[in-house]
Amino acid sequence: MARISVFGIGYVGVVSAACLARDGHQVIAVDVEPGKVEAINAGLSPIVENGLDALIAQVVGDGKLSATDDVQHAIDNSDVSFIAVGTPSAPDGSVGLTYVETACRNIGAAMAKKQGYHSVVIRSTIVPGSTEHTCIPALEAASGKIAGRDFGVGYYPEFLRESTAIEDYDDPGLIVFGALDQGTADILTAINIDLPCDIKVVDVRTAEMVKYTSNTWRAVKVTFANEIGNIAKAAGLDGQTVMEILCSDTKVNISSYFMRPGFAFGGSCLPKDVRALRHLAETQNTPAHLLNAVLEANEAQIRRAEAMVERTGAKKVGFVGISFKPGTDDLRESPLAELAARLIRNGVQVDVYDPYVHEAYANDNSAAGRGNDVIPDLKDRMTPDLDAMIHEAGAILVGNFYRDTLDTLEAAAKDRPVLDLTRMNRQKVSSGTYEGICW
């Protein structure tokens, strides 16, 4: 079992401290407010949270949890410190790091007087780069020691919801952390190893970003539900019933399928249906802020890809995929077709390798090129020879993923620009002549 000090007896800090103590760890809670320290030591909860009063009374009575305002005492009597202080917004909307930086300086000063290795783990919500650019410099300056060598550093975000915090701690939907050193990673793994959830070990900046992504995604879901509710009400419908039915579909609507960063959406359904629902909202005098933003953001993703091509300076570009999704010859509102058309209008020669669209033309299907109303002479631009297209192109744009093209495209990326909108290889990130649109 670990010896842990928790800095900040706020919502996250006190729940974490109590649950860690219940699990058998020796925990010291640290705060500058005497009232919070006194409450903990008296076996009382300083906040209102379901089940927390009884839990604190139990772990304090068992001698597993105590509180203090003495930083040196806490550091000398623990092996790892969790920082769980607040990060309120700064006046300009940026994350406020004053409390985190102060905690780091106080901990660093105490570590300067301590013999032996100590780990510092940030649990406060901080934007990517904060641990690297704010926390570590403050710890190093105050301690005179080097992070990752003389002391450990990690970032371990929490995902506790008020009123269900203890339940969330015991049955988390997500555990993720990053650490500079193996010792800190081992401590965090040991603390979480018995919880019913996979542990995601990533770099520190990714862990910081996951926390913000999680909170923002929840905000987007609330906003979306409210917007649908507003439109439904204006149309004489019950928005909650609509959303309850939507959420009952875990195959498509509540799934990870559409949660993969990449290129714009298209096809015969999504673009027109977002536009139609937005128009319905307009006819009902109901603002549709999120629906407007969805269409604006989708258009911006096409412009982003266009700019990627322009930066290469290529006058001849080979497209791998032109249909709105792989495995079909359907070009209705394909963002790839729209992108190709824009490049053609700007004087770029575009050739296309797409086995499904090519097959439709080769078989003289009556619906060959179906949905294409933007690319001139599409049939003449099609080629069944990927190698030849690559050889003649100044840049290659990968719009749809076809597994049998992977080796050829990876080889091409060694000597010419390959612009990837679909992520042909999960391990590749933008580097050299290879550029991914979102990675």
Short mmCIF file of C-alpha atoms in Angstrom, two decimals:
data_model
loop_
_atom_site.label_atom_id
_atom_site.label_comp_id
_atom_site.label_asym_id
_atom_site.label_seq_id
_atom_site.Cartn_x
_atom_site.Cartn_y
_atom_site.Cartn_z
CA MET A 1 0.00 0.00 0.00
CA ALA A 2 1.17 3.53 -0.76
CA ARG A 3 1.74 6.56 1.42
CA ILE A 4 -0.08 9.41 -0.30
CA SER A 5 -0.50 13.13 0.37
CA VAL A 6 -3.40 14.93 -1.32
CA PHE A 7 -3.05 18.69 -1.78
CA GLY A 8 -6.39 20.46 -1.90
CA ILE A 9 -9.33 19.38 0.28
CA GLY A 10 -11.91 20.43 -2.26
CA TYR A 11 -14.37 18.20 -4.05
CA VAL A 12 -11.88 16.06 -5.96
CA GLY A 13 -9.26 16.06 -3.23
CA VAL A 14 -11.46 14.98 -0.35
CA VAL A 15 -13.27 12.26 -2.30
CA SER A 16 -9.99 10.89 -3.62
CA ALA A 17 -8.35 11.02 -0.20
CA ALA A 18 -11.24 9.20 1.46
CA CYS A 19 -11.47 6.49 -1.20
CA LEU A 20 -7.70 5.94 -1.23
CA ALA A 21 -7.73 5.59 2.56
CA ARG A 22 -10.65 3.16 2.40
CA ASP A 23 -8.64 1.06 -0.05
CA GLY A 24 -5.88 0.71 2.54
CA HIS A 25 -3.47 3.48 1.62
CA GLN A 26 -2.09 5.84 4.27
CA VAL A 27 -3.35 9.28 3.27
CA ILE A 28 -2.58 12.82 4.44
CA ALA A 29 -4.88 15.58 3.17
CA VAL A 30 -3.31 19.04 2.92
CA ASP A 31 -5.02 22.43 2.75
CA VAL A 32 -4.40 26.03 3.77
CA GLU A 33 -7.91 26.45 5.20
CA PRO A 34 -7.95 25.52 8.92
CA GLY A 35 -11.66 24.72 8.83
CA LYS A 36 -11.17 21.95 6.27
CA VAL A 37 -8.23 20.48 8.16
CA GLU A 38 -10.16 20.52 11.42
CA ALA A 39 -13.21 18.93 9.81
CA ILE A 40 -11.23 16.01 8.40
CA ASN A 41 -9.39 15.36 11.66
CA ALA A 42 -12.75 15.36 13.46
CA GLY A 43 -14.01 12.70 11.07
CA LEU A 44 -16.32 15.10 9.26
CA SER A 45 -16.71 15.86 5.57
CA PRO A 46 -16.05 19.48 4.53
CA ILE A 47 -18.44 19.08 1.56
CA VAL A 48 -21.85 17.53 0.95
CA GLU A 49 -21.55 14.34 -1.11
CA ASN A 50 -23.52 11.11 -0.95
CA GLY A 51 -21.85 8.61 1.38
CA LEU A 52 -18.83 10.79 2.13
CA ASP A 53 -19.68 11.61 5.77
CA ALA A 54 -19.72 7.97 6.78
CA LEU A 55 -16.65 7.14 4.70
CA ILE A 56 -14.52 9.90 6.24
CA ALA A 57 -15.64 9.00 9.74
CA GLN A 58 -14.63 5.38 9.03
CA VAL A 59 -11.16 6.03 7.57
CA VAL A 60 -10.24 8.70 10.11
CA GLY A 61 -11.34 6.35 12.88
CA ASP A 62 -9.20 3.60 11.34
CA GLY A 63 -6.18 5.90 11.35
CA LYS A 64 -5.88 5.81 7.55
CA LEU A 65 -6.69 9.47 6.88
CA SER A 66 -5.48 12.65 8.58
CA ALA A 67 -5.25 16.29 7.55
CA THR A 68 -2.68 19.05 8.00
CA ASP A 69 -1.57 22.44 6.76
CA ASP A 70 2.09 21.47 7.22
CA VAL A 71 3.51 20.79 3.76
CA GLN A 72 6.84 19.50 5.05
CA HIS A 73 5.11 16.99 7.31
CA ALA A 74 3.01 15.76 4.40
CA ILE A 75 5.98 15.33 2.06
CA ASP A 76 8.20 13.68 4.68
CA ASN A 77 5.46 11.16 5.47
CA SER A 78 4.36 10.24 1.96
CA ASP A 79 5.90 8.82 -1.20
CA VAL A 80 3.59 10.44 -3.73
CA SER A 81 1.65 13.71 -3.70
CA PHE A 82 -1.57 14.31 -5.61
CA ILE A 83 -2.33 17.93 -6.49
CA ALA A 84 -6.09 18.49 -6.65
CA VAL A 85 -6.43 22.25 -6.27
CA GLY A 86 -8.79 24.40 -8.32
CA THR A 87 -8.06 25.82 -11.78
CA PRO A 88 -10.67 28.58 -12.22
CA SER A 89 -10.79 30.52 -15.47
CA ALA A 90 -8.48 33.49 -15.81
CA PRO A 91 -10.02 36.81 -16.96
CA ASP A 92 -9.12 36.03 -20.59
CA GLY A 93 -10.76 32.60 -20.43
CA SER A 94 -7.52 30.66 -20.14
CA VAL A 95 -6.98 28.08 -17.43
CA GLY A 96 -5.99 29.63 -14.10
CA LEU A 97 -2.81 27.94 -12.87
CA THR A 98 -2.09 30.11 -9.82
CA TYR A 99 -3.16 27.52 -7.24
CA VAL A 100 -1.45 24.65 -9.07
CA GLU A 101 1.80 26.58 -9.41
CA THR A 102 1.72 27.57 -5.74
CA ALA A 103 1.16 23.95 -4.71
CA CYS A 104 4.08 22.87 -6.91
CA ARG A 105 6.38 25.47 -5.37
CA ASN A 106 5.38 24.47 -1.85
CA ILE A 107 5.89 20.79 -2.60
CA GLY A 108 9.18 21.52 -4.33
CA ALA A 109 10.49 23.45 -1.33
CA ALA A 110 9.60 20.52 0.93
CA MET A 111 11.22 18.02 -1.44
CA ALA A 112 14.45 20.03 -1.27
CA LYS A 113 14.70 19.03 2.40
CA LYS A 114 13.71 15.42 1.86
CA GLN A 115 16.05 12.54 1.20
CA GLY A 116 14.82 9.93 -1.22
CA TYR A 117 12.57 9.82 -4.25
CA HIS A 118 9.15 11.50 -4.27
CA SER A 119 6.50 11.57 -7.00
CA VAL A 120 4.21 14.50 -7.76
CA VAL A 121 0.99 13.76 -9.66
CA ILE A 122 -1.28 16.51 -10.96
CA ARG A 123 -4.99 15.75 -10.81
CA SER A 124 -6.24 19.29 -11.39
CA THR A 125 -7.71 20.03 -14.81
CA ILE A 126 -4.98 21.75 -16.83
CA VAL A 127 -4.59 22.29 -20.59
CA PRO A 128 -2.00 20.30 -22.56
CA GLY A 129 1.51 21.55 -21.89
CA SER A 130 0.76 22.88 -18.40
CA THR A 131 2.61 20.10 -16.58
CA GLU A 132 5.61 20.58 -18.84
CA HIS A 133 5.71 24.37 -18.92
CA THR A 134 4.34 25.38 -15.51
CA CYS A 135 4.34 22.52 -13.01
CA ILE A 136 7.73 20.97 -13.71
CA PRO A 137 9.61 24.31 -13.81
CA ALA A 138 8.02 25.32 -10.49
CA LEU A 139 8.91 21.98 -8.88
CA GLU A 140 12.47 22.06 -10.19
CA ALA A 141 13.08 25.68 -9.22
CA ALA A 142 11.86 25.16 -5.65
CA SER A 143 13.50 21.77 -5.09
CA GLY A 144 16.77 22.18 -6.95
CA LYS A 145 16.12 18.71 -8.39
CA ILE A 146 15.46 17.39 -11.91
CA ALA A 147 12.08 15.96 -12.88
CA GLY A 148 12.17 12.38 -14.08
CA ARG A 149 15.55 11.83 -12.49
CA ASP A 150 15.47 13.09 -8.91
CA PHE A 151 11.70 13.06 -8.48
CA GLY A 152 8.73 11.66 -10.36
CA VAL A 153 6.00 13.54 -12.21
CA GLY A 154 2.67 12.37 -13.59
CA TYR A 155 -0.69 13.64 -14.77
CA TYR A 156 -3.71 11.63 -13.68
CA PRO A 157 -7.08 13.28 -14.46
CA GLU A 158 -10.24 12.52 -12.55
CA PHE A 159 -13.71 11.91 -13.98
CA LEU A 160 -15.84 12.18 -10.85
CA ARG A 161 -19.38 13.55 -11.00
CA GLU A 162 -20.83 15.38 -8.06
CA SER A 163 -23.51 13.39 -6.16
CA THR A 164 -22.15 10.09 -7.53
CA ALA A 165 -18.43 10.62 -6.86
CA ILE A 166 -17.79 7.55 -4.72
CA GLU A 167 -19.64 5.33 -7.20
CA ASP A 168 -17.62 6.87 -10.03
CA TYR A 169 -14.37 6.29 -8.15
CA ASP A 170 -15.21 2.62 -7.66
CA ASP A 171 -16.52 2.03 -11.18
CA PRO A 172 -14.85 4.54 -13.50
CA GLY A 173 -15.61 4.70 -17.18
CA LEU A 174 -12.05 5.79 -17.90
CA ILE A 175 -8.64 5.60 -16.25
CA VAL A 176 -5.82 7.39 -18.04
CA PHE A 177 -2.51 8.80 -16.89
CA GLY A 178 0.88 9.87 -18.13
CA ALA A 179 4.17 9.80 -16.25
CA LEU A 180 7.73 10.96 -16.89
CA ASP A 181 9.20 8.04 -14.98
CA GLN A 182 8.50 4.38 -14.42
CA GLY A 183 8.26 4.72 -10.65
CA THR A 184 5.34 7.14 -10.85
CA ALA A 185 3.67 5.00 -13.51
CA ASP A 186 4.02 1.95 -11.27
CA ILE A 187 2.40 3.75 -8.32
CA LEU A 188 -0.56 4.91 -10.43
CA THR A 189 -0.98 1.44 -11.93
CA ALA A 190 -0.96 -0.20 -8.51
CA ILE A 191 -3.57 2.23 -7.18
CA ASN A 192 -5.94 1.46 -10.06
CA ILE A 193 -5.15 -2.16 -10.88
CA ASP A 194 -8.19 -3.66 -9.12
CA LEU A 195 -10.75 -1.25 -10.59
CA PRO A 196 -13.11 -2.60 -13.30
CA CYS A 197 -11.65 -0.53 -16.11
CA ASP A 198 -8.75 -0.73 -18.56
CA ILE A 199 -5.84 1.54 -17.70
CA LYS A 200 -4.66 3.81 -20.53
CA VAL A 201 -1.00 4.80 -20.10
CA VAL A 202 -0.08 7.66 -22.43
CA ASP A 203 2.25 10.66 -22.48
CA VAL A 204 1.49 13.51 -20.09
CA ARG A 205 0.19 15.94 -22.73
CA THR A 206 -2.22 13.36 -24.15
CA ALA A 207 -3.60 12.68 -20.65
CA GLU A 208 -4.12 16.43 -20.17
CA MET A 209 -5.97 16.63 -23.51
CA VAL A 210 -8.18 13.62 -22.73
CA LYS A 211 -9.51 15.39 -19.65
CA TYR A 212 -10.49 18.51 -21.59
CA THR A 213 -11.92 16.45 -24.41
CA SER A 214 -14.08 14.51 -21.96
CA ASN A 215 -15.51 17.61 -20.31
CA THR A 216 -16.07 19.43 -23.59
CA TRP A 217 -17.76 16.40 -25.14
CA ARG A 218 -20.22 16.30 -22.27
CA ALA A 219 -20.93 20.00 -22.79
CA VAL A 220 -21.53 19.39 -26.50
CA LYS A 221 -23.95 16.56 -25.72
CA VAL A 222 -25.96 18.76 -23.35
CA THR A 223 -26.07 21.53 -25.95
CA PHE A 224 -27.12 19.12 -28.71
CA ALA A 225 -29.89 17.62 -26.58
CA ASN A 226 -31.16 21.08 -25.67
CA GLU A 227 -31.14 22.22 -29.30
CA ILE A 228 -33.07 19.12 -30.42
CA GLY A 229 -35.47 19.67 -27.53
CA ASN A 230 -36.06 23.27 -28.54
CA ILE A 231 -36.71 22.36 -32.19
CA ALA A 232 -38.94 19.43 -31.22
CA LYS A 233 -41.01 21.60 -28.87
CA ALA A 234 -41.44 24.26 -31.56
CA ALA A 235 -42.71 21.53 -33.90
CA GLY A 236 -45.17 20.26 -31.25
CA LEU A 237 -43.09 17.25 -30.20
CA ASP A 238 -41.57 15.98 -26.96
CA GLY A 239 -37.79 16.42 -27.23
CA GLN A 240 -37.04 14.13 -24.31
CA THR A 241 -38.93 11.28 -25.98
CA VAL A 242 -36.98 11.89 -29.19
CA MET A 243 -33.64 11.78 -27.36
CA GLU A 244 -34.61 8.74 -25.27
CA ILE A 245 -35.35 6.80 -28.46
CA LEU A 246 -32.13 8.05 -30.09
CA CYS A 247 -30.06 6.89 -27.12
CA SER A 248 -31.62 3.43 -27.22
CA ASP A 249 -29.60 2.77 -30.40
CA THR A 250 -26.16 1.72 -29.21
CA LYS A 251 -25.11 0.33 -32.60
CA VAL A 252 -24.88 3.63 -34.48
CA ASN A 253 -26.04 6.63 -32.46
CA ILE A 254 -24.33 5.78 -29.17
CA SER A 255 -21.11 4.26 -30.50
CA SER A 256 -17.51 5.16 -31.30
CA TYR A 257 -18.01 4.76 -35.06
CA PHE A 258 -18.32 8.46 -35.83
CA MET A 259 -15.86 9.59 -33.16
CA ARG A 260 -12.73 9.18 -35.26
CA PRO A 261 -10.96 12.42 -36.32
CA GLY A 262 -10.48 12.68 -40.07
CA PHE A 263 -12.12 14.31 -43.08
CA ALA A 264 -15.52 15.95 -43.52
CA PHE A 265 -18.78 14.02 -43.56
CA GLY A 266 -20.78 13.61 -46.76
CA GLY A 267 -23.14 11.21 -48.49
CA SER A 268 -26.81 11.16 -49.28
CA CYS A 269 -28.03 11.61 -45.69
CA LEU A 270 -25.97 13.65 -43.26
CA PRO A 271 -25.45 16.94 -45.17
CA LYS A 272 -29.01 17.27 -46.45
CA ASP A 273 -30.59 16.19 -43.18
CA VAL A 274 -28.61 18.67 -41.09
CA ARG A 275 -29.63 21.39 -43.54
CA ALA A 276 -33.27 20.30 -43.44
CA LEU A 277 -33.42 20.24 -39.64
CA ARG A 278 -31.77 23.65 -39.53
CA HIS A 279 -34.37 24.95 -41.99
CA LEU A 280 -37.16 23.50 -39.88
CA ALA A 281 -35.75 25.34 -36.87
CA GLU A 282 -35.70 28.58 -38.88
CA THR A 283 -39.33 28.17 -39.89
CA GLN A 284 -40.21 27.75 -36.22
CA ASN A 285 -38.17 30.83 -35.23
CA THR A 286 -35.94 28.58 -33.12
CA PRO A 287 -32.19 29.29 -33.11
CA ALA A 288 -30.04 26.31 -34.17
CA HIS A 289 -26.60 27.41 -33.04
CA LEU A 290 -25.05 23.95 -32.97
CA LEU A 291 -26.48 22.84 -36.31
CA ASN A 292 -25.08 25.99 -37.92
CA ALA A 293 -21.72 25.26 -36.35
CA VAL A 294 -21.79 21.64 -37.59
CA LEU A 295 -22.14 22.74 -41.21
CA GLU A 296 -19.59 25.52 -40.81
CA ALA A 297 -17.08 23.15 -39.24
CA ASN A 298 -17.61 20.54 -41.96
CA GLU A 299 -16.93 23.13 -44.64
CA ALA A 300 -13.85 24.28 -42.75
CA GLN A 301 -12.48 20.71 -42.80
CA ILE A 302 -12.67 20.67 -46.59
CA ARG A 303 -10.83 24.02 -46.71
CA ARG A 304 -8.23 22.57 -44.36
CA ALA A 305 -7.54 19.70 -46.76
CA GLU A 306 -7.43 22.12 -49.69
CA ALA A 307 -4.78 24.17 -47.89
CA MET A 308 -2.75 21.01 -47.25
CA VAL A 309 -2.62 20.36 -50.99
CA GLU A 310 -1.81 23.96 -51.81
CA ARG A 311 1.16 23.93 -49.44
CA THR A 312 2.76 21.11 -51.41
CA GLY A 313 2.82 23.22 -54.58
CA ALA A 314 1.88 20.10 -56.58
CA LYS A 315 0.26 20.71 -59.98
CA LYS A 316 -0.82 17.10 -60.34
CA VAL A 317 -2.49 15.28 -57.47
CA GLY A 318 -3.53 11.65 -57.28
CA PHE A 319 -6.64 10.91 -55.21
CA VAL A 320 -6.99 7.54 -53.50
CA GLY A 321 -10.76 7.40 -53.09
CA ILE A 322 -13.38 9.79 -54.40
CA SER A 323 -16.68 8.33 -53.12
CA PHE A 324 -18.14 9.67 -49.90
CA LYS A 325 -16.98 6.55 -48.00
CA PRO A 326 -14.89 3.47 -48.84
CA GLY A 327 -16.62 0.43 -50.25
CA THR A 328 -19.18 2.29 -52.36
CA ASP A 329 -19.37 4.09 -55.71
CA ASP A 330 -21.74 6.73 -54.29
CA LEU A 331 -20.47 10.30 -54.82
CA ARG A 332 -23.51 12.15 -53.49
CA GLU A 333 -22.15 15.16 -51.59
CA SER A 334 -18.78 13.46 -51.29
CA PRO A 335 -16.38 15.89 -49.60
CA LEU A 336 -13.57 14.27 -51.61
CA ALA A 337 -15.36 15.10 -54.85
CA GLU A 338 -15.87 18.66 -53.65
CA LEU A 339 -12.19 18.93 -52.75
CA ALA A 340 -11.15 17.56 -56.16
CA ALA A 341 -13.43 20.03 -57.93
CA ARG A 342 -11.92 22.98 -56.06
CA LEU A 343 -8.41 21.89 -56.96
CA ILE A 344 -9.39 21.45 -60.62
CA ARG A 345 -10.87 24.94 -60.71
CA ASN A 346 -7.56 26.21 -59.36
CA GLY A 347 -5.64 24.61 -62.20
CA VAL A 348 -4.51 21.39 -60.50
CA GLN A 349 -4.63 18.17 -62.51
CA VAL A 350 -6.52 15.52 -60.53
CA ASP A 351 -6.38 11.79 -61.24
CA VAL A 352 -8.40 9.29 -59.21
CA TYR A 353 -7.86 5.74 -58.02
CA ASP A 354 -11.07 4.34 -56.55
CA PRO A 355 -11.76 0.64 -57.20
CA TYR A 356 -15.50 0.88 -56.62
CA VAL A 357 -16.14 3.93 -58.76
CA HIS A 358 -13.82 2.54 -61.43
CA GLU A 359 -15.70 -0.76 -61.43
CA ALA A 360 -18.98 1.06 -62.02
CA TYR A 361 -17.55 2.83 -65.07
CA ALA A 362 -15.76 -0.31 -66.35
CA ASN A 363 -19.04 -2.26 -66.24
CA ASP A 364 -20.91 0.58 -67.93
CA ASN A 365 -23.33 0.70 -65.03
CA SER A 366 -26.17 3.07 -65.72
CA ALA A 367 -25.53 4.68 -62.34
CA ALA A 368 -21.75 5.03 -62.83
CA GLY A 369 -20.56 8.28 -61.29
CA ARG A 370 -23.83 8.57 -59.41
CA GLY A 371 -24.13 11.74 -57.44
CA ASN A 372 -21.21 13.48 -59.10
CA ASP A 373 -22.18 16.96 -60.16
CA VAL A 374 -18.93 18.76 -59.40
CA ILE A 375 -16.00 16.93 -61.06
CA PRO A 376 -15.72 17.46 -64.82
CA ASP A 377 -14.78 14.43 -66.95
CA LEU A 378 -14.61 12.13 -63.94
CA LYS A 379 -14.60 8.98 -66.07
CA ASP A 380 -11.48 10.16 -67.89
CA ARG A 381 -9.73 10.92 -64.62
CA MET A 382 -10.21 7.39 -63.25
CA THR A 383 -7.32 4.93 -63.29
CA PRO A 384 -7.04 1.31 -62.19
CA ASP A 385 -3.24 1.60 -61.89
CA LEU A 386 -2.26 3.00 -58.49
CA ASP A 387 1.48 2.71 -59.15
CA ALA A 388 1.25 4.68 -62.38
CA MET A 389 -0.85 7.37 -60.76
CA ILE A 390 1.64 7.76 -57.92
CA HIS A 391 4.58 7.86 -60.32
CA GLU A 392 3.06 10.73 -62.30
CA ALA A 393 1.65 12.74 -59.38
CA GLY A 394 3.38 15.52 -57.50
CA ALA A 395 1.34 14.67 -54.39
CA ILE A 396 -0.97 11.87 -53.27
CA LEU A 397 -4.14 12.48 -51.29
CA VAL A 398 -5.51 9.49 -49.39
CA GLY A 399 -9.23 10.04 -48.94
CA ASN A 400 -10.53 6.49 -48.44
CA PHE A 401 -8.75 3.57 -46.82
CA TYR A 402 -8.21 0.46 -48.91
CA ARG A 403 -6.02 -2.07 -47.13
CA ASP A 404 -4.36 -3.40 -50.27
CA THR A 405 -2.97 0.07 -51.03
CA LEU A 406 -1.18 0.49 -47.71
CA ASP A 407 2.31 -0.78 -48.62
CA THR A 408 2.33 1.17 -51.88
CA LEU A 409 1.26 4.39 -50.20
CA GLU A 410 3.75 4.04 -47.36
CA ALA A 411 6.53 3.56 -49.91
CA ALA A 412 5.33 6.63 -51.81
CA ALA A 413 5.47 8.74 -48.64
CA LYS A 414 9.24 8.32 -48.58
CA ASP A 415 9.86 10.54 -51.61
CA ARG A 416 6.77 12.66 -52.26
CA PRO A 417 3.99 14.41 -50.30
CA VAL A 418 1.31 12.01 -49.09
CA LEU A 419 -1.66 13.80 -47.53
CA ASP A 420 -3.76 11.46 -45.42
CA LEU A 421 -7.38 12.27 -44.59
CA THR A 422 -8.29 8.81 -43.30
CA ARG A 423 -5.18 7.54 -41.43
CA MET A 424 -3.98 4.66 -43.51
CA ASN A 425 -1.70 3.50 -40.68
CA ARG A 426 -2.66 4.11 -37.04
CA GLN A 427 1.02 4.42 -36.09
CA LYS A 428 1.83 7.23 -38.53
CA VAL A 429 1.86 10.90 -37.52
CA SER A 430 2.74 13.97 -39.55
CA SER A 431 6.44 13.90 -40.32
CA GLY A 432 8.58 14.70 -43.34
CA THR A 433 6.64 14.22 -46.57
CA TYR A 434 3.70 12.56 -44.78
CA GLU A 435 0.94 14.78 -43.35
CA GLY A 436 -2.22 13.67 -41.60
CA ILE A 437 -5.16 16.05 -41.43
CA CYS A 438 -5.79 15.52 -37.70
CA TRP A 439 -2.66 13.72 -36.48
#
